[in-house]
Coordinates of C-alpha atoms in Angstrom, one line a residue:
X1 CA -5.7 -11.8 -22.9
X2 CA -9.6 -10.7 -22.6
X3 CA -10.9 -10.5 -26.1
X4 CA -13.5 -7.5 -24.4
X5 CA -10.3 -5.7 -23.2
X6 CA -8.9 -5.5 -26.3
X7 CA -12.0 -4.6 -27.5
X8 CA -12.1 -1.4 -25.8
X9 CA -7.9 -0.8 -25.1
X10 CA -5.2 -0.4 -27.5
X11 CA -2.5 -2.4 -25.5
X12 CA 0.9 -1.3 -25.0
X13 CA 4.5 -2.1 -23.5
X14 CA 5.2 -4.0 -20.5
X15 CA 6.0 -1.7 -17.6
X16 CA 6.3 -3.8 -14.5
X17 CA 5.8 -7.5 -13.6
X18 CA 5.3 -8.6 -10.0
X19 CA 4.3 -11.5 -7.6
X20 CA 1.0 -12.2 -9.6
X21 CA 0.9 -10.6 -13.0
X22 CA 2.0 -7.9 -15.6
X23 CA 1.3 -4.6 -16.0
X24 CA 1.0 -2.6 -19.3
X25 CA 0.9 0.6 -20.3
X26 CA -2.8 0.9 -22.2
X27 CA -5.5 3.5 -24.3
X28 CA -9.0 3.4 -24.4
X29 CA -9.8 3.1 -27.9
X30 CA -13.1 5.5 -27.5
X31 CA -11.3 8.4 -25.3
X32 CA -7.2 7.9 -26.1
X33 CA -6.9 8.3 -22.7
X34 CA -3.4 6.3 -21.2
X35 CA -4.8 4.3 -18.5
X36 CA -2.3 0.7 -16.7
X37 CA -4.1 -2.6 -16.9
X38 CA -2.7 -5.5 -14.4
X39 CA -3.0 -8.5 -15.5
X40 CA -3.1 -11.7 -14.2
X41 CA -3.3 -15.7 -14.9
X42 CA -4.9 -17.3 -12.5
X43 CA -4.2 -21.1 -14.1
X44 CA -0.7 -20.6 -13.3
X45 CA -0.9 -19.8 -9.9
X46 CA -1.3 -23.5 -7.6
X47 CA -1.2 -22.3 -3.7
X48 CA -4.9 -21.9 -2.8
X49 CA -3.8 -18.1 -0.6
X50 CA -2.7 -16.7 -3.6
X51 CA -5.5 -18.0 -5.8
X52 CA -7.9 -16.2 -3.0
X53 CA -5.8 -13.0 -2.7
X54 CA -5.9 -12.8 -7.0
X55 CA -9.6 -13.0 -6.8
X56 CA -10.2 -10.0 -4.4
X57 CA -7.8 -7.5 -5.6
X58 CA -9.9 -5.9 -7.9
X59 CA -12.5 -5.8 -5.7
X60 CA -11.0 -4.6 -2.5
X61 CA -8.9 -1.8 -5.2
X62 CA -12.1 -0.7 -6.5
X63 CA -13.9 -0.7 -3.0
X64 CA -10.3 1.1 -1.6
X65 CA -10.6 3.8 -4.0
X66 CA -14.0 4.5 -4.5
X67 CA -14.0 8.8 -2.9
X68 CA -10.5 8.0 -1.9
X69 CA -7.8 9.8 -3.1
X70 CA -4.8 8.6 -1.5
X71 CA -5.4 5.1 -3.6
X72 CA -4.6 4.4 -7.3
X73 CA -8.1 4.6 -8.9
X74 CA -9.4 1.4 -10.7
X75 CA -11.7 2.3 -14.3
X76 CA -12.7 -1.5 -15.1
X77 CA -12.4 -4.8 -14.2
X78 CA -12.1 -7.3 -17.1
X79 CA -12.4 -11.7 -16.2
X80 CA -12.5 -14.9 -18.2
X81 CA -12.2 -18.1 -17.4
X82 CA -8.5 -17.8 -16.8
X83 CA -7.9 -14.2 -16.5
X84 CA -8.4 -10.9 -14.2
X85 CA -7.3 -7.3 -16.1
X86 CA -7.7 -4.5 -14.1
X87 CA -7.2 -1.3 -15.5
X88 CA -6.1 1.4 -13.5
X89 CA -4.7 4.9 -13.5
X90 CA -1.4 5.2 -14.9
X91 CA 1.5 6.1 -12.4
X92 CA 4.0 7.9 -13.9
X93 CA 5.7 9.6 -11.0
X94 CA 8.5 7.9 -8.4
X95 CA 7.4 5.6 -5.4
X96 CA 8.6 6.3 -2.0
X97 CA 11.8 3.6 -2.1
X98 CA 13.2 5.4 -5.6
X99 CA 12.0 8.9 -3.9
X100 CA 14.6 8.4 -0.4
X101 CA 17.5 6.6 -3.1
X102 CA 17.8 9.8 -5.3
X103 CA 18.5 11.9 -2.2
X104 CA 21.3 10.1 -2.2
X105 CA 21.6 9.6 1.5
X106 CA 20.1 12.9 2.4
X107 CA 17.5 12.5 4.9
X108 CA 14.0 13.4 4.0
X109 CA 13.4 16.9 5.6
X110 CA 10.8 16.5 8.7
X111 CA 8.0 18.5 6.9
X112 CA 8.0 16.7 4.0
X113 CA 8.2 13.2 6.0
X114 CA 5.3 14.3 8.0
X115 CA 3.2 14.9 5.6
X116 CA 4.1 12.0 3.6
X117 CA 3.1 9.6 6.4
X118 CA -0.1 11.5 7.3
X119 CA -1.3 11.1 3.5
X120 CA -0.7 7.5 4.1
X121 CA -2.4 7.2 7.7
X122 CA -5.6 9.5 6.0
X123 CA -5.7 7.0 2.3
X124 CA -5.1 3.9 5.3
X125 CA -8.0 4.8 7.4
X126 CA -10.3 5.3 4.3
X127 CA -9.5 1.7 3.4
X128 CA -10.2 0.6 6.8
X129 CA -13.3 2.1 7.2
X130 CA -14.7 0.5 4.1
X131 CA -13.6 -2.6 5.3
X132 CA -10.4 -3.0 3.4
X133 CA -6.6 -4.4 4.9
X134 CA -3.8 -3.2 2.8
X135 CA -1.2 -5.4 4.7
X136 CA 1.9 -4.8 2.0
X137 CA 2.1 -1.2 2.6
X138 CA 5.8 -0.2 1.6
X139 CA 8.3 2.5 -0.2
X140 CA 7.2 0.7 -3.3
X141 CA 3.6 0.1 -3.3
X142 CA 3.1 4.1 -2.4
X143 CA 3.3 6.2 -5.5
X144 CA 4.2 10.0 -5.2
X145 CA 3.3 12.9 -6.9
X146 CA 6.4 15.0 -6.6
X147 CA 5.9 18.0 -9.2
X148 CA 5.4 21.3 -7.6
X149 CA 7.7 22.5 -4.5
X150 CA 5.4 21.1 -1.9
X151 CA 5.4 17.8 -0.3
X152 CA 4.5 14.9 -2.8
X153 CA 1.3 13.6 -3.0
X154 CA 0.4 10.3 -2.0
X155 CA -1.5 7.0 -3.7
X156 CA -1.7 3.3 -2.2
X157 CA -1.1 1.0 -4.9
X158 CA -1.0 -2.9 -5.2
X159 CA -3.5 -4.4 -3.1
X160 CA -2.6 -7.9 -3.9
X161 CA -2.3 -8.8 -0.7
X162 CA -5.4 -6.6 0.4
X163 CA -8.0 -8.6 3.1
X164 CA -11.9 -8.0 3.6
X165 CA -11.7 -7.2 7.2
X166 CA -15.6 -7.1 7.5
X167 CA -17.1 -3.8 8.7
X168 CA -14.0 -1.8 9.3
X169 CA -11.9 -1.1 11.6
X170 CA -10.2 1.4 13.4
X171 CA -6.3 2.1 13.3
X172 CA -5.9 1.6 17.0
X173 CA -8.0 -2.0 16.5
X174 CA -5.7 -2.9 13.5
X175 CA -2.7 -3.0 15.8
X176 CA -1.4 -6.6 16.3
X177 CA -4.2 -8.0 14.2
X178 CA -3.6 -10.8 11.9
X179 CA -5.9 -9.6 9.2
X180 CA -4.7 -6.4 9.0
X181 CA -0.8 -6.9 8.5
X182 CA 1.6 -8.4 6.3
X183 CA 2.1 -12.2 6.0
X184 CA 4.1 -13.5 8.4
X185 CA 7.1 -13.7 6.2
X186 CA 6.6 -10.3 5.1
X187 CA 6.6 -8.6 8.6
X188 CA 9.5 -6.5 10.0
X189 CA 8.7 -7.3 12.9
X190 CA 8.9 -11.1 11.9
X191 CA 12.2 -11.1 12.7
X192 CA 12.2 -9.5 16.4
X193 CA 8.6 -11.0 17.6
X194 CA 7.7 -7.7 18.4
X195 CA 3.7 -6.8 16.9
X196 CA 4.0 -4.0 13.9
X197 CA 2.4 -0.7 14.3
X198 CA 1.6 2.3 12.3
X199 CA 4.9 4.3 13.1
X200 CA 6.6 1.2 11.9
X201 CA 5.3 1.7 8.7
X202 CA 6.0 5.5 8.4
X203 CA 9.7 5.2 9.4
X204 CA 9.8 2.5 6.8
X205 CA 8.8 4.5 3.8
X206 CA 10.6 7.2 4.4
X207 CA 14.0 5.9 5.5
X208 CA 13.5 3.0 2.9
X209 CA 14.8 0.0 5.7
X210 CA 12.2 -1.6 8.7
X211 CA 12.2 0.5 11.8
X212 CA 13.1 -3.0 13.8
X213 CA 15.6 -5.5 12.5
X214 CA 17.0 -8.6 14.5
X215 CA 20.4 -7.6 16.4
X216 CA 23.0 -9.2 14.4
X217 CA 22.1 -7.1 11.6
X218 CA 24.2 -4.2 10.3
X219 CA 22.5 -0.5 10.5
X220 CA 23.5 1.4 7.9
X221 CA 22.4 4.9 6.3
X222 CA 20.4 5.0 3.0
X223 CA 22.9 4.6 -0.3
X224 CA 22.1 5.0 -3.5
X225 CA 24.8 4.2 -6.9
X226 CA 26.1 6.7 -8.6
X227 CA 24.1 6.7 -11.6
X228 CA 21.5 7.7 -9.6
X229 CA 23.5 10.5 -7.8
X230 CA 24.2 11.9 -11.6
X231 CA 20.4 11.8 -12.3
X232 CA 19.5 14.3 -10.0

């Protein structure tokens, strides 16, 4: 780990790990102030996409959520020879996939749905215009806000798999477009052939399954385990 990092955060516990690195809880040793850092090793990681795509996070987040507040903020970007550290707000509050599941099967009322998605379409279209492509936008890379008896407020997070689409774009242009959705393999629609599309995306996060899936598989409703029936 960055010996300047450490320098000017405490580190903490491990609270998540994903596709390219670990994140921890942190404080900055000048202010006390509980920030996350990601990081991750770039030595360890041998296909030349995801050596690419670990490069640019940090600078398509920070470019993402520069006057945008529908994105997790990033506060510093930390780099050695082997290493990338960003540290970024710290997300306490449920993403949309653990949001749906402790309904336990309830649907999410319409209003609340709506204006879910819309927060998503407005932090989207902020990105885009600076000339940033999500593509992994799902229930758990969108972190919620959910005190308060209003609708949740929302925040993009993870843009590991974010592209620099050039001079922006518009969401009608983004439909369809290679650079601006997931990776093949990731795609709903990968399944069905069919191109994915905005709406796509907003029935996905809030009914927590794609919108399209191929025929022989099963539809069911939202479940969640009991535990997390008791919690709420």
């Amino acid at each position: 780990m960055s010996e300047e990092l450490k320098r000017d955060f405490e580190i903490g516990e491990e609270i998540g790990r994903g596709r390219f690195g670990v994140v921890h809880r942190c404080a900055s040793r000048s202010t006390g102030e509980a920030y996350a850092v990601k990081s991750v090793d770039r030595s360890r990681l041998s296909d030349d996409l995801d050596r690419s795509l670990a490069a640019l996070e940090p600078k398509l987040a920070r470019l993402a959520a520069a006057g945008n507040p529908g994105v997790v903020q990033v506060h510093a970007v930390y780099e050695d020879d082997d290493w990338t550290h960003t540290v970024m707000d710290l997300c306490t509050r449920p993403d949309i996939l653990d949001w749906v599941r402790l309904r336990c099967g309830k649907p999410v009322p319409e209003p609340d749905a709506t204006a879910v998605v819309a927060q998503i379409a407005e932090a989207l279209a902020l990105c885009h215009r600076r000339g940033v492509a999500h593509r992994d936008v799902k229930p758990d890379n969108v972190l919620l806000d959910a005190t308060g008896d209003g609708p949740p407020r929302v925040r993009l997070a993870d843009f590991g798999s974010a592209a620099w689409v050039g001079d922006g774009i518009s969401a009608e242009g983004a439909r369809g477009d290679s650079r601006t959705t997931s990776r093949p393999r990731w795609s709903p629609g990968a399944s069905t052939g069919r191109r994915p599309t905005c709406g796509a995306r907003g029935w996905s996060c809030t009914c927590s399954s794609p919108a399209a899936r191929s025929r022989s598989a099963a539809r069911r409703p939202p479940t969640c385990s009991p535990p997390s029936c008791g919690a709420t």
